mmCIF file of C-alpha atoms in Angstrom:
data_model
loop_
_atom_site.group_PDB
_atom_site.id
_atom_site.type_symbol
_atom_site.label_atom_id
_atom_site.label_comp_id
_atom_site.label_asym_id
_atom_site.label_seq_id
_atom_site.Cartn_x
_atom_site.Cartn_y
_atom_site.Cartn_z
ATOM 1 C CA MET A 1 -3.391 -81.503 -9.932
ATOM 2 C CA THR A 2 -0.641 -79.074 -9.520
ATOM 3 C CA LYS A 3 -1.897 -75.348 -9.943
ATOM 4 C CA GLN A 4 1.287 -73.087 -11.156
ATOM 5 C CA ALA A 5 2.273 -69.803 -10.980
ATOM 6 C CA LEU A 6 4.912 -67.577 -12.400
ATOM 7 C CA ILE A 7 6.198 -64.588 -10.325
ATOM 8 C CA LEU A 8 8.302 -62.010 -12.683
ATOM 9 C CA PHE A 9 10.028 -60.629 -9.493
ATOM 10 C CA ALA A 10 11.337 -56.770 -10.228
ATOM 11 C CA HIS A 11 13.490 -54.206 -7.666
ATOM 12 C CA GLY A 12 10.728 -51.695 -7.646
ATOM 13 C CA ALA A 13 10.944 -47.904 -8.137
ATOM 14 C CA ARG A 14 9.264 -44.814 -6.372
ATOM 15 C CA ALA A 15 7.708 -43.843 -9.442
ATOM 16 C CA ALA A 16 4.737 -45.527 -10.380
ATOM 17 C CA SER A 17 5.542 -45.269 -14.127
ATOM 18 C CA TRP A 18 8.947 -47.261 -13.668
ATOM 19 C CA ALA A 19 6.424 -50.526 -13.273
ATOM 20 C CA ALA A 20 4.558 -49.772 -16.833
ATOM 21 C CA PRO A 21 7.240 -52.243 -18.560
ATOM 22 C CA PHE A 22 7.098 -54.920 -16.372
ATOM 23 C CA GLU A 23 3.254 -54.784 -16.196
ATOM 24 C CA ARG A 24 3.279 -55.637 -20.364
ATOM 25 C CA LEU A 25 6.007 -58.129 -19.869
ATOM 26 C CA ARG A 26 3.354 -59.630 -17.163
ATOM 27 C CA GLU A 27 0.241 -59.168 -19.837
ATOM 28 C CA LEU A 28 2.437 -60.956 -23.048
ATOM 29 C CA THR A 29 3.829 -63.707 -20.375
ATOM 30 C CA GLN A 30 0.123 -64.388 -19.448
ATOM 31 C CA ALA A 31 -1.045 -64.486 -23.087
ATOM 32 C CA ARG A 32 1.145 -67.160 -23.333
ATOM 33 C CA THR A 33 0.606 -69.241 -20.754
ATOM 34 C CA PRO A 34 -3.160 -69.093 -19.600
ATOM 35 C CA GLY A 35 -3.303 -72.480 -17.476
ATOM 36 C CA VAL A 36 -0.951 -70.226 -15.158
ATOM 37 C CA ARG A 37 -0.943 -67.434 -13.056
ATOM 38 C CA VAL A 38 1.624 -64.603 -13.946
ATOM 39 C CA SER A 39 2.336 -62.043 -11.110
ATOM 40 C CA LEU A 40 4.729 -59.393 -10.325
ATOM 41 C CA ALA A 41 6.317 -58.882 -7.513
ATOM 42 C CA PHE A 42 8.938 -56.443 -6.051
ATOM 43 C CA LEU A 43 12.164 -56.487 -3.748
ATOM 44 C CA GLU A 44 10.958 -52.955 -2.347
ATOM 45 C CA LEU A 45 9.178 -49.730 -3.010
ATOM 46 C CA MET A 46 6.182 -51.206 -4.548
ATOM 47 C CA THR A 47 4.112 -53.970 -3.484
ATOM 48 C CA PRO A 48 3.015 -56.872 -3.814
ATOM 49 C CA GLN A 49 6.567 -57.618 -2.416
ATOM 50 C CA LEU A 50 7.285 -61.237 -2.817
ATOM 51 C CA PRO A 51 6.587 -62.682 0.677
ATOM 52 C CA ALA A 52 2.606 -60.964 0.639
ATOM 53 C CA LEU A 53 2.337 -62.422 -3.217
ATOM 54 C CA VAL A 54 3.901 -66.065 -2.456
ATOM 55 C CA ALA A 55 1.230 -66.370 0.924
ATOM 56 C CA GLU A 56 -1.662 -65.106 -0.935
ATOM 57 C CA LEU A 57 -0.829 -67.480 -4.050
ATOM 58 C CA THR A 58 -0.754 -70.458 -1.755
ATOM 59 C CA ALA A 59 -3.516 -69.262 0.102
ATOM 60 C CA ASP A 60 -5.231 -69.455 -3.556
ATOM 61 C CA GLY A 61 -4.197 -73.600 -3.816
ATOM 62 C CA VAL A 62 -1.004 -73.038 -6.068
ATOM 63 C CA THR A 63 1.594 -75.800 -5.392
ATOM 64 C CA GLN A 64 4.424 -74.929 -7.715
ATOM 65 C CA ILE A 65 5.845 -70.845 -7.740
ATOM 66 C CA THR A 66 8.883 -70.242 -10.574
ATOM 67 C CA VAL A 67 10.354 -67.019 -9.979
ATOM 68 C CA VAL A 68 11.832 -65.124 -12.734
ATOM 69 C CA PRO A 69 14.382 -62.303 -11.615
ATOM 70 C CA VAL A 70 13.543 -59.734 -13.936
ATOM 71 C CA PHE A 71 17.007 -57.901 -13.689
ATOM 72 C CA LEU A 72 20.098 -57.219 -15.943
ATOM 73 C CA GLY A 73 22.511 -58.714 -13.759
ATOM 74 C CA GLN A 74 23.006 -61.232 -11.205
ATOM 75 C CA GLY A 75 23.818 -58.250 -8.119
ATOM 76 C CA GLY A 76 23.525 -58.176 -4.849
ATOM 77 C CA HIS A 77 19.697 -58.347 -4.516
ATOM 78 C CA VAL A 78 19.795 -61.438 -7.012
ATOM 79 C CA LEU A 79 22.606 -62.994 -5.446
ATOM 80 C CA ARG A 80 22.210 -62.124 -1.482
ATOM 81 C CA ASP A 81 18.658 -60.794 -1.021
ATOM 82 C CA LEU A 82 16.904 -63.029 -2.872
ATOM 83 C CA PRO A 83 17.912 -66.415 -1.950
ATOM 84 C CA LEU A 84 17.575 -65.330 1.789
ATOM 85 C CA MET A 85 14.159 -64.674 0.711
ATOM 86 C CA ILE A 86 13.369 -67.848 -1.092
ATOM 87 C CA ASP A 87 15.199 -69.900 1.706
ATOM 88 C CA GLN A 88 12.321 -68.352 4.556
ATOM 89 C CA LEU A 89 9.221 -68.698 1.722
ATOM 90 C CA ARG A 90 10.410 -72.275 1.706
ATOM 91 C CA VAL A 91 10.407 -72.851 5.460
ATOM 92 C CA ASP A 92 7.039 -70.348 6.019
ATOM 93 C CA HIS A 93 5.588 -72.588 2.924
ATOM 94 C CA PRO A 94 7.009 -76.019 3.287
ATOM 95 C CA GLN A 95 3.569 -77.439 0.818
ATOM 96 C CA VAL A 96 4.528 -74.992 -2.239
ATOM 97 C CA GLY A 97 7.605 -75.946 -4.508
ATOM 98 C CA ILE A 98 9.168 -72.720 -5.192
ATOM 99 C CA ASP A 99 12.126 -72.433 -8.288
ATOM 100 C CA VAL A 100 14.002 -69.867 -8.806
ATOM 101 C CA VAL A 101 15.777 -69.332 -12.556
ATOM 102 C CA GLU A 102 18.415 -66.919 -13.541
ATOM 103 C CA ALA A 103 17.874 -63.134 -14.001
ATOM 104 C CA ALA A 104 16.937 -62.282 -17.328
ATOM 105 C CA GLY A 105 20.063 -60.776 -18.373
ATOM 106 C CA GLU A 106 21.836 -63.779 -17.720
ATOM 107 C CA ASN A 107 19.957 -65.788 -20.316
ATOM 108 C CA ALA A 108 21.445 -65.989 -23.571
ATOM 109 C CA ALA A 109 18.168 -65.502 -25.474
ATOM 110 C CA VAL A 110 17.398 -62.489 -23.536
ATOM 111 C CA LEU A 111 20.809 -61.228 -24.072
ATOM 112 C CA ASN A 112 20.318 -61.709 -27.957
ATOM 113 C CA ALA A 113 16.991 -60.087 -28.132
ATOM 114 C CA LEU A 114 18.737 -57.168 -26.795
ATOM 115 C CA ALA A 115 21.522 -57.042 -28.837
ATOM 116 C CA ASP A 116 19.378 -57.258 -31.755
ATOM 117 C CA TYR A 117 17.420 -53.969 -30.630
ATOM 118 C CA CYS A 118 20.904 -52.367 -30.325
ATOM 119 C CA VAL A 119 21.736 -52.980 -33.824
ATOM 120 C CA ALA A 120 18.338 -52.421 -35.116
ATOM 121 C CA SER A 121 18.969 -48.911 -33.581
ATOM 122 C CA LEU A 122 21.583 -48.043 -35.690
ATOM 123 C CA SER A 123 19.595 -48.256 -38.918
ATOM 124 C CA ALA A 124 16.566 -46.581 -36.986
ATOM 125 C CA GLN A 125 18.980 -43.369 -36.397
ATOM 126 C CA ALA A 126 20.606 -43.196 -39.697
ATOM 127 C CA ALA A 127 20.947 -39.819 -41.567
ATOM 128 C CA PRO A 128 19.556 -40.258 -44.756
ATOM 129 C CA ASP A 129 22.219 -39.193 -47.215
#
């Protein structure tokens, strides 16, 4: 039986409060996928970082990991840093399938949800006549 995990991969920041929306996203995602372990990993400045989390999941018997870059755009971290990390993780953990999907901000459904929010902000801020 395949034991799956979903990793929401974010940049990280010095301020702990920065991670709060990502924690909420993790909780919402976990609630929708009770049979899959959903975790957060960070590129830098916060823990766990991706290599440590993949090692932990592998030790727990996970055999299939999907990484979701929770970035708005495909900048250098997503285009260069992440592929190098994933290549190394595949070498370090050959028994685990590791897939990476597009950055969240590159997905049409995510962009449409953000556009809906932006448009709704117009009416939320409209002053009464």
